[in-house]
XYZ file of C-alpha atoms in Angstrom:
555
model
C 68.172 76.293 186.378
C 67.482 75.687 182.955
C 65.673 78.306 181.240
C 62.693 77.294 178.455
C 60.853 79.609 176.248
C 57.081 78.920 176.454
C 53.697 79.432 174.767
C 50.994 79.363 177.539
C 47.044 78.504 175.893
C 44.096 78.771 178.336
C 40.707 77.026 177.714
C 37.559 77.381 179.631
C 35.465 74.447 180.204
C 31.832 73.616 181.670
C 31.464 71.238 183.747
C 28.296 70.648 186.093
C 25.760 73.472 186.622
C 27.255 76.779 186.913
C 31.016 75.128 187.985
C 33.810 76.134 185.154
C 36.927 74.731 184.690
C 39.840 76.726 183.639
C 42.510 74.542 181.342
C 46.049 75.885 181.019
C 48.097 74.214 178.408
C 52.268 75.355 178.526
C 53.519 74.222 174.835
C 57.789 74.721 175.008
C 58.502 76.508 172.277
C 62.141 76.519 173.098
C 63.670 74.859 169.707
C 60.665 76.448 167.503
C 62.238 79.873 168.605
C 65.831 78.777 168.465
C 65.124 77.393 164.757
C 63.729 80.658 164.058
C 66.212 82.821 164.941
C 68.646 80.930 163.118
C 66.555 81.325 159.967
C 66.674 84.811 160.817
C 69.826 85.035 160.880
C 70.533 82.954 157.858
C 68.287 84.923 156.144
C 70.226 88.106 157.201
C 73.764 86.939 156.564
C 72.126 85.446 153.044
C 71.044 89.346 152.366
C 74.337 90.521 153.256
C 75.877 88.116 150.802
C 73.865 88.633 148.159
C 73.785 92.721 148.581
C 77.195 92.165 148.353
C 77.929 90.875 145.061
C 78.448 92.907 142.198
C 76.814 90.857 139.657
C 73.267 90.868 139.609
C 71.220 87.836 140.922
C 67.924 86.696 140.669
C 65.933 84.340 141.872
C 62.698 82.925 140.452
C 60.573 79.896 141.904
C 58.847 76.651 139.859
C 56.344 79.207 138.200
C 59.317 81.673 137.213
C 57.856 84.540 139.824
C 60.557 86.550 140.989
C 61.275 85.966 144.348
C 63.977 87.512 145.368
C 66.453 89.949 143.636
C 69.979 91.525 144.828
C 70.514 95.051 144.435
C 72.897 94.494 141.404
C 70.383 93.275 140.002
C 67.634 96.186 140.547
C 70.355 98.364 138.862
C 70.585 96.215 135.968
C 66.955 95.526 135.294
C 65.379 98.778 136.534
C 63.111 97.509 138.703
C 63.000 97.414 142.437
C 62.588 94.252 144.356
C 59.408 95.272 146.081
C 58.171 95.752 142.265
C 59.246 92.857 140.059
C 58.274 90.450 143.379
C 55.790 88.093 141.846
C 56.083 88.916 138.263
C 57.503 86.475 136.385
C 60.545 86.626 135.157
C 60.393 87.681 131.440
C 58.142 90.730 132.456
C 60.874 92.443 134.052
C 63.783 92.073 131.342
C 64.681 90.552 127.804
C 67.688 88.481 127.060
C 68.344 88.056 123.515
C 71.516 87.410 121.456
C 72.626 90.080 118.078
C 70.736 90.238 115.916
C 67.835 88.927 117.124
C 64.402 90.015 118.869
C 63.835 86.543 120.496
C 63.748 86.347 124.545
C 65.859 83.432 125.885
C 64.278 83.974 129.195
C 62.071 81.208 128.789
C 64.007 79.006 127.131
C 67.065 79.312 130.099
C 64.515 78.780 132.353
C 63.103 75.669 131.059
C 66.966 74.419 130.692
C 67.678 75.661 134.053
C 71.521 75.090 133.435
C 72.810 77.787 131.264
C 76.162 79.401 130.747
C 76.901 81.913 128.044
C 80.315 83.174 128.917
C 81.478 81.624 125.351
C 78.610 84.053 123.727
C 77.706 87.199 124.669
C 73.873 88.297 125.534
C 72.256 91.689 125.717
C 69.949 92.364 128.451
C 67.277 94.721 127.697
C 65.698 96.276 131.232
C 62.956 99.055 132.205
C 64.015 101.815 130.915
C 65.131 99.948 127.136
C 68.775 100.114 127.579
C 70.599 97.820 126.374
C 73.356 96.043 128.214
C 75.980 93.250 127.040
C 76.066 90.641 129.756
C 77.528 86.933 130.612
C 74.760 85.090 131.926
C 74.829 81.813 133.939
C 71.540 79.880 135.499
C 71.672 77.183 138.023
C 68.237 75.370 138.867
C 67.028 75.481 142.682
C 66.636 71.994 143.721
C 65.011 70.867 147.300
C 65.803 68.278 149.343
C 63.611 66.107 147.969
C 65.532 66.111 144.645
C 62.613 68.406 142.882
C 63.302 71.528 140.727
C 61.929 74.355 142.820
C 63.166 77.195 140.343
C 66.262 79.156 138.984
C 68.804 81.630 140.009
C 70.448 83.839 137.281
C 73.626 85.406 137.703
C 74.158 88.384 135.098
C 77.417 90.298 134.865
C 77.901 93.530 132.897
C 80.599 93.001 130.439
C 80.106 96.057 128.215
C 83.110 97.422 129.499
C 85.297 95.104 129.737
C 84.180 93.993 125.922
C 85.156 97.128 124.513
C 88.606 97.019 126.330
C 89.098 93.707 124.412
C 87.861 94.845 121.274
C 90.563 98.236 121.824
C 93.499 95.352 122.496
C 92.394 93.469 119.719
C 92.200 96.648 117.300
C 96.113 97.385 119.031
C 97.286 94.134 118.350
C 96.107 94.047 114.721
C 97.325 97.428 113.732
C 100.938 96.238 115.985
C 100.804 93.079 113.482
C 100.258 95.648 110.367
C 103.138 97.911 111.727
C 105.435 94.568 111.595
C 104.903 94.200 108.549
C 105.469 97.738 107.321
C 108.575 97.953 109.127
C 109.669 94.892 108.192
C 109.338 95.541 104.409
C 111.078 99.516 104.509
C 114.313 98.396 104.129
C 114.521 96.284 100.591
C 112.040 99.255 99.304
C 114.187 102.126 100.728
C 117.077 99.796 98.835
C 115.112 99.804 95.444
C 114.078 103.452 95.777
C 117.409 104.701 96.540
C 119.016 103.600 92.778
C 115.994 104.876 91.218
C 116.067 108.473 92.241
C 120.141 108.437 91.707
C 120.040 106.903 88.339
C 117.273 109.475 87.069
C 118.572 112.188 88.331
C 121.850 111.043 86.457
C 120.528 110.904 83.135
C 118.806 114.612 83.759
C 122.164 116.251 84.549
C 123.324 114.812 81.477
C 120.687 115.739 79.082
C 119.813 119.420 81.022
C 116.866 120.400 81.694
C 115.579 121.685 78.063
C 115.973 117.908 76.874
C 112.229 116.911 75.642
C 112.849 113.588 78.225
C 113.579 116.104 81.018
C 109.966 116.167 82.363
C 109.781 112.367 82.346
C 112.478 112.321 84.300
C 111.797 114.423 86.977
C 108.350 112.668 86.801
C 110.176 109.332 87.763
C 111.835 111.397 90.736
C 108.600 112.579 92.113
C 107.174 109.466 91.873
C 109.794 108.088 94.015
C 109.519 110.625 95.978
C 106.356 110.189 96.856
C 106.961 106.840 97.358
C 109.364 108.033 100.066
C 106.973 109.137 101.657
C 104.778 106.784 101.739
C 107.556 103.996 103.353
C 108.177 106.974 105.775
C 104.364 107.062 106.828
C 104.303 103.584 107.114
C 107.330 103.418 109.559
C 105.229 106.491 111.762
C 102.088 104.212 112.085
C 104.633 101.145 113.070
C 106.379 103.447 115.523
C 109.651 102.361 113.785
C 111.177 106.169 113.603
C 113.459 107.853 116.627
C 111.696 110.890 117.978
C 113.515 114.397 117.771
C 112.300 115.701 121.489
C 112.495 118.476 123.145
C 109.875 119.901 126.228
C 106.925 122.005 124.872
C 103.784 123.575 125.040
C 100.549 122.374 122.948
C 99.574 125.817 123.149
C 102.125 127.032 121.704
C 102.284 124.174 118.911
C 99.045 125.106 117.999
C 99.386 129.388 118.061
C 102.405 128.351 115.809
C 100.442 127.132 113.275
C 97.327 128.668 113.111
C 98.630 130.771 110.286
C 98.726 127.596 108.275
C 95.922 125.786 109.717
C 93.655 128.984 108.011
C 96.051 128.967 104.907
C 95.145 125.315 104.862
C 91.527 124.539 105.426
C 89.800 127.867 103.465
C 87.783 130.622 104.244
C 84.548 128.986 104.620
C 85.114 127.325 107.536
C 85.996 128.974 111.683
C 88.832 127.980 113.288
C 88.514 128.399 117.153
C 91.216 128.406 119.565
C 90.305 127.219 123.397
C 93.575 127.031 124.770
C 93.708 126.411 128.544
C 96.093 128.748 130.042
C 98.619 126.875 132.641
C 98.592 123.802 130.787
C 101.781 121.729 131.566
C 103.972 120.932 129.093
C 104.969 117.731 127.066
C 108.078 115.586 126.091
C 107.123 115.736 122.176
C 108.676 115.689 118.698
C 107.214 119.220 117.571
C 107.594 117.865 113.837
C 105.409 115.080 114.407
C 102.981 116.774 116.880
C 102.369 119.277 114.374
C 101.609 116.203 111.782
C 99.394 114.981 113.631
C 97.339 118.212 113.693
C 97.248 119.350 110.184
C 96.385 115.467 108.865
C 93.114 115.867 111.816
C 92.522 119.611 110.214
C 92.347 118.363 106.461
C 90.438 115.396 107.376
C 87.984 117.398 108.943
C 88.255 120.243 105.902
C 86.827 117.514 103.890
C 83.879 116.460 106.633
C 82.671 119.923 105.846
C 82.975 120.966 102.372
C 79.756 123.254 102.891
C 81.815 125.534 105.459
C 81.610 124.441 109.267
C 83.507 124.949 112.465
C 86.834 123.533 113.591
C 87.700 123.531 117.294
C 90.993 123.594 119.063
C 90.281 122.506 122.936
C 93.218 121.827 125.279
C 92.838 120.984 128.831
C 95.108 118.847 131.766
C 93.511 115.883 133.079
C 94.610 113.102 135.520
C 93.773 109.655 134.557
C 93.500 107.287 137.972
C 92.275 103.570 138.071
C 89.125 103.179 135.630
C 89.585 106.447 134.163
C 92.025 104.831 132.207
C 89.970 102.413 130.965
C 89.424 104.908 127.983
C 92.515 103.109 126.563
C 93.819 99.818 127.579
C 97.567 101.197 126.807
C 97.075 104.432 129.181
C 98.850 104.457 132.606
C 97.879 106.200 136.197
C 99.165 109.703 135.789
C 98.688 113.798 133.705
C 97.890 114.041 130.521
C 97.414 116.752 128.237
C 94.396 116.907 125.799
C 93.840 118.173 122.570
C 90.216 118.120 121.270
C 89.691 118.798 117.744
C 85.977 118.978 117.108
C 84.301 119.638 113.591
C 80.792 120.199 112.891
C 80.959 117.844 109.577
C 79.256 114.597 108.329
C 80.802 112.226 111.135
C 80.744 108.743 110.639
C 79.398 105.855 110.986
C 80.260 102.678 113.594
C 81.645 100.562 110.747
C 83.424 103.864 109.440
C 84.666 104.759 112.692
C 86.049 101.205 114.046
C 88.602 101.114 110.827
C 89.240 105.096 111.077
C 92.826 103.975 112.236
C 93.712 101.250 110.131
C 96.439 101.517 107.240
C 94.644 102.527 103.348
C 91.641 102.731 104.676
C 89.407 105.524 103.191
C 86.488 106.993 102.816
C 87.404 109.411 100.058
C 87.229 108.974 96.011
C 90.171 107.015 94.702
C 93.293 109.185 93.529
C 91.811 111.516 96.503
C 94.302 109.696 99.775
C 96.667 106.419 100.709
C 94.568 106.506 104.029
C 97.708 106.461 105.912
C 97.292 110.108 107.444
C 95.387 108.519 110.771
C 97.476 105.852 111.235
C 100.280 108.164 110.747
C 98.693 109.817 113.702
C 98.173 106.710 115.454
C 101.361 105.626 115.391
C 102.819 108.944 116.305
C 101.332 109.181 119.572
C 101.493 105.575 120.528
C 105.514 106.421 120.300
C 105.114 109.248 122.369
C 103.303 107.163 125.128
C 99.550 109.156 124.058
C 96.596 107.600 122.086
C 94.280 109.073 120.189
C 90.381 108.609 120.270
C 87.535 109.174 118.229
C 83.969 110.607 118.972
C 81.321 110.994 116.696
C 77.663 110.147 114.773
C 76.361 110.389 111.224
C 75.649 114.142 110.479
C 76.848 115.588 114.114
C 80.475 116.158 113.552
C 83.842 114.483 114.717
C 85.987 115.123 118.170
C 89.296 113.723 117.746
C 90.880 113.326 121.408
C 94.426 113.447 121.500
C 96.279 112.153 125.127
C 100.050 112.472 125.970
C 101.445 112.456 128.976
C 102.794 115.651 130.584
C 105.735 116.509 131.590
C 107.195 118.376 134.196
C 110.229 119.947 133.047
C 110.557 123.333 131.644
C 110.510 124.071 128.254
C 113.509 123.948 125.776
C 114.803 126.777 124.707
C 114.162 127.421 120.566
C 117.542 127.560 118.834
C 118.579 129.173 115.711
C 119.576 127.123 113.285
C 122.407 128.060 111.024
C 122.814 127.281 107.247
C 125.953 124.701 106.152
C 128.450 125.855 104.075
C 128.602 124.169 100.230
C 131.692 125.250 99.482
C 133.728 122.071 97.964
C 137.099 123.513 99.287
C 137.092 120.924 102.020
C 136.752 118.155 99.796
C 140.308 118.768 98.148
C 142.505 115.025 97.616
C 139.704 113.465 100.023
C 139.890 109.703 99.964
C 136.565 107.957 100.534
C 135.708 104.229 101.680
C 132.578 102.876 100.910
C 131.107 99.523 102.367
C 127.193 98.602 101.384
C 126.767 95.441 100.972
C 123.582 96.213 97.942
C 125.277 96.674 94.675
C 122.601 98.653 93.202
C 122.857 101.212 96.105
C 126.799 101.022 96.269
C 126.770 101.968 92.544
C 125.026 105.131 92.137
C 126.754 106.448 95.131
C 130.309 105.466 94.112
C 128.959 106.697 90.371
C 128.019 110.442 91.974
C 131.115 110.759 94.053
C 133.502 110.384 91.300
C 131.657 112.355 89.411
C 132.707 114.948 92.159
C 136.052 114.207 91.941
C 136.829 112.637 94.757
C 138.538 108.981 94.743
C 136.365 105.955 96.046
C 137.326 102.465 97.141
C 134.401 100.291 97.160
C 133.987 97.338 99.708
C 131.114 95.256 100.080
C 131.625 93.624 103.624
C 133.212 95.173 106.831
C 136.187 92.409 106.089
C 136.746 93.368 102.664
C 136.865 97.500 103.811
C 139.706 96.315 106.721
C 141.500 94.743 103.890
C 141.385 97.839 101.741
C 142.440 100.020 104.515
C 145.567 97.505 105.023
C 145.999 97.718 101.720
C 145.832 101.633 100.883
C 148.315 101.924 104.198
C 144.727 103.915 106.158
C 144.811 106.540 103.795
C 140.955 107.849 104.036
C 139.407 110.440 105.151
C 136.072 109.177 105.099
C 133.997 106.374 105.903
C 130.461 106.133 104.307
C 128.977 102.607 105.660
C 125.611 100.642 105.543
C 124.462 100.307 109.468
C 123.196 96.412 109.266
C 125.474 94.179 107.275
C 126.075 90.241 107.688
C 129.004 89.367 110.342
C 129.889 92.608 111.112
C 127.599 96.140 111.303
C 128.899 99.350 110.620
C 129.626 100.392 114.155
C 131.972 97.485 114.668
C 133.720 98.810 111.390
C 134.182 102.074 111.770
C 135.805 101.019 115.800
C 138.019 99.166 114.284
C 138.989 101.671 111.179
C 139.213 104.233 113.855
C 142.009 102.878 115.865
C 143.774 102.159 112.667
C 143.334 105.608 111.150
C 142.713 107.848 113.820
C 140.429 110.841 113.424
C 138.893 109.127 110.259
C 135.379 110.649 109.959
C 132.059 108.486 109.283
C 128.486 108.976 107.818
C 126.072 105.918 108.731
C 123.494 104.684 106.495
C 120.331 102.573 106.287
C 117.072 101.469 105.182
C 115.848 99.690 108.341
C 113.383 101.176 110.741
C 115.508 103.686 113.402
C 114.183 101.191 116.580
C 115.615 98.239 114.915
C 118.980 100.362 114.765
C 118.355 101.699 118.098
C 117.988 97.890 119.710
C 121.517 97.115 118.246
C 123.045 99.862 119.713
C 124.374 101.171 116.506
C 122.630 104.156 116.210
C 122.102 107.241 118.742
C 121.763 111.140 118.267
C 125.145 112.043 117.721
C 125.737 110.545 114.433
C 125.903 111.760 110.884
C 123.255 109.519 109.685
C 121.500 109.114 106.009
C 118.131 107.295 105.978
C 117.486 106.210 102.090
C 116.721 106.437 100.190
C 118.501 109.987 100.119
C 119.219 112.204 97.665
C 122.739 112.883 95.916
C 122.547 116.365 97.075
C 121.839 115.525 100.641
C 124.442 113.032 100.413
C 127.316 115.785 98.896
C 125.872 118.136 101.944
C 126.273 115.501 104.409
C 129.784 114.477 103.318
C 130.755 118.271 103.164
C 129.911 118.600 107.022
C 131.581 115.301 107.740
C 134.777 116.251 106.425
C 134.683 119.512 108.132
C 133.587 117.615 111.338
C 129.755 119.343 111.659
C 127.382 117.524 112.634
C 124.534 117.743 109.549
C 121.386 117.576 111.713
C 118.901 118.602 108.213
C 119.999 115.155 107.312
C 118.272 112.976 109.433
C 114.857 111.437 108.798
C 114.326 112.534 105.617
């Protein structure tokens, strides 16, 4: 019962006279059949492999003809199967390293064994575009031990390159951040005595003294330099937010009137605001920062007149969509496009636009901080910011953070304080910094104001005093981060020895650092130095009359 597949081949012979013989010859071609099919189906299952794969393969015999190419691999090179079959392999693509014109094709191929994950290779197909790839080459070998070819496998990595080159860009400017937070307190420290001390000596010689302008010269200066430790902590993301829910839209209506003030009359401002936009969880301060530093930037792209554009639009960012930024999650973001028509920049120019002091315009012109200022900013708010441009077509800078779906806060009024001095009558003030060039202006200006200071250097020495002076103060004005003891812990313990004893915080640190210790929240009256003597009386005045002195934070 045994079934065989057979070829049947029939012959005619001659034999004697007119008689024929008819030959019939029955090969079984059983196995030959069964051996084809399963090549058939190898070859099927090896299509559906290789079609499979998303890097590209291709396969070339002893003579380096293509033989056989995946589909990956038609997308890659630009040419179709049916068309590169037979040409050899350097005909259909270039492989070269930067920087050089030289095809590695045939050297791989005379190697065989190749594997440049360590160095990465641009592929140059059909249509000229180039590619960076990973490329790895095995040699075909036949049973007899012979080389009968090559296979390449070529994966894409442009992508995934310029993902690592954004994370390594992040982690250097985090490193820079570190160390910008990390040196704002001792400068806030120095800065602090400086202003004080000046402005001192210029109450005492009046302003009609011929060293009068010198002196306010050395305030500005320090002023400035303010400033710059402030910018510094934006760009290291060392600053607490003041947020509340808005609208870009609205952000960006409220100062238009500026924006026009600020960039001239030689150059359009246009306004495509997307109505419906959600809103955002922002600091409105900051936000608005971020806007004017991209406006004045770009003022200076076009110093021949131009156009600035304001685009805002909602988008949702899901799987590789967020591959625009490494640090982006899943989710709605809204987008502010700010497009000039200026010089634009350069690659070199435009991979360092975010960095710390760096600058393309004449010295004395910018510290370079304004972008990282803005780069800082928005990494805090859980945003980036990205940059699009080329050498004499303009700038788009692409602002992302995340929306939010609450409504928006309410504007309040604010109020001004009070500077009456009435409430400072007989007050009795304790204060604890542990810097003697800080402590001493401060206890210097509040005497001067007539109201009676104990110094203490430590949180042990100010519990003494109060034991000493049987709790009779009214104030506490303490350093935040001290050895053994912070100001929190001091003013918990004055507290339950002088009840109702009011405090004002101080520091020079970063506010995250203050923040992480759990020392520091939004319902605080809270100095950051260096400060000046008048925001310092201000703050005191509220303190004592238990109001909360809001202007006095951040400065």
């Amino acid at each position: 019962g045994e079934i065989f597949h057979v070829e049947i081949v029939s012959h005619s012979l001659q034999i004697e006279g007119d008689q024929q013989a008819q030959i019939v010859l029955i090969n079984d071609v059983t196995e030959r059949l069964k051996a084809e099919e399963a090549l058939k189906r190898n070859e099927e299952s090896l299509s559906i492999t290789l079609n499979s794969i998303g890097d590209a393969v291709i396969a070339a015999d002893h003579r380096a003809q293509i033989i056989r190419m995946n589909p990956a691999a038609e997308k890659m090179t630009g040419w179709s199967s049916q068309e590169a079959s037979g040409k050899c392999l350097w005909q259909i693509c270039r492989i070269t390293k930067k920087g050089s014109d030289d095809n590695l094709l045939p050297f791989i191929f005379s190697i065989k064994d190749f594997n440049s994950s360590v160095d990465p290779l641009i592929l140059i197909g059909k249509t000229g575009k180039e590619l960076l790839i990973s490329c790895n080459s095995t040699p075909i070998i036949s049973r007899e031990g012979e080389s009968e070819g090559i296979v390449l496998v070529l994966q894409d990595i442009t992508e995934r390159s310029h993902l690592e080159e954004q994370l390594r860009q992040s982690q250097k400017l985090e490193l820079i951040g570190q160390l910008a937070g990390g040196i704002a307190h001792d400068f806030n420290n120095i800065l602090l005595p400086i202003v004080a001390y000046a402005d001192f000596v210029l109450q005492k010689l009046g302003e009609d003294h011929p060293e009068a302008e010198n002196l306010k010269e050395i305030i500005s200066a320090a002023d400035r330099a303010k400033n710059l430790v402030n910018q510094l902590l934006a760009f290291s993301r060392k600053q607490l937010l003041q947020t509340s829910i808005v609208n870009v839209n609205n952000i960006l209506k409220n100062i238009s009137g500026m924006l026009r003030r600020l960039i001239g009359e030689n150059i359009n401002i246009e306004m495509k605001l997307s109505p419906g936009i959600g809103n955002i969880r922002a600091d409105v301060s900051q936000i608005e920062q971020i806007l004017l530093i991209i406006a004045v930037n770009a003022r200076d792209a076009m110093s021949d007149g131009g156009t600035l554009t304001f685009d805002t639009s909602e988008v949702e960012l899901r799987l590789k969509s967020t591959s625009l930024s490494p640090e982006l999650f899943n989710g709605n973001y809204i987008v502010v496009k700010v497009t000039d028509t200026g010089t634009g920049m350069d690659e070199k120019t435009k991979s360092r636009v975010f960095e710390p002091f760096f600058t393309t315009k004449k010295k004395g012109k910018g510290t370079g901080l304004g972008m990282a200022t803005a780069y800082g900013i928005l990494k805090q708010h859980g945003g980036t910011i990205q940059v699009e441009t080329e050498p004499g077509k303009g700038s788009s800078f692409i602002i992302y953070i995340p929306r939010c779906f609450e409504a928006e806060t309410p504007v309040l009024s604010s109020h001004k304080h009070s500077r009456t001095d009435a409430a400072l009558c007989n007050a009795s003030i304790l204060l604890v910094e542990d810097e003697l060039i800080v402590r001493s202006p401060i206890s210097r200006f509040l005497t001067s104001k007539g109201l009676r200071v104990t110094e203490a250097e430590n949180g042990k020495m100010a519990l003494d005093m109060v034991v000493k002076n049987a709790g009779k103060f009214d104030l506490l004005i303490t350093d935040l981060i001290m050895p053994e003891m912070n100001g929190k812990e001091l003013y918990e313990k004055i507290s339950s020895m002088i009840p109702g004893i009011r405090v004002i915080y101080m520091s020079g640190y970063p506010d995250d650092i203050l923040v992480d210790k759990g020392v520091l929240d939004n319902n605080v009256n809270f100095l950051h130095k260096p400060f000046s003597m008048e925001l310092l009386w201000n703050t005191i005045q509220h303190a004592l009359k238990d109001q909360k002195l809001t202007e006095g934070r951040f400065l």
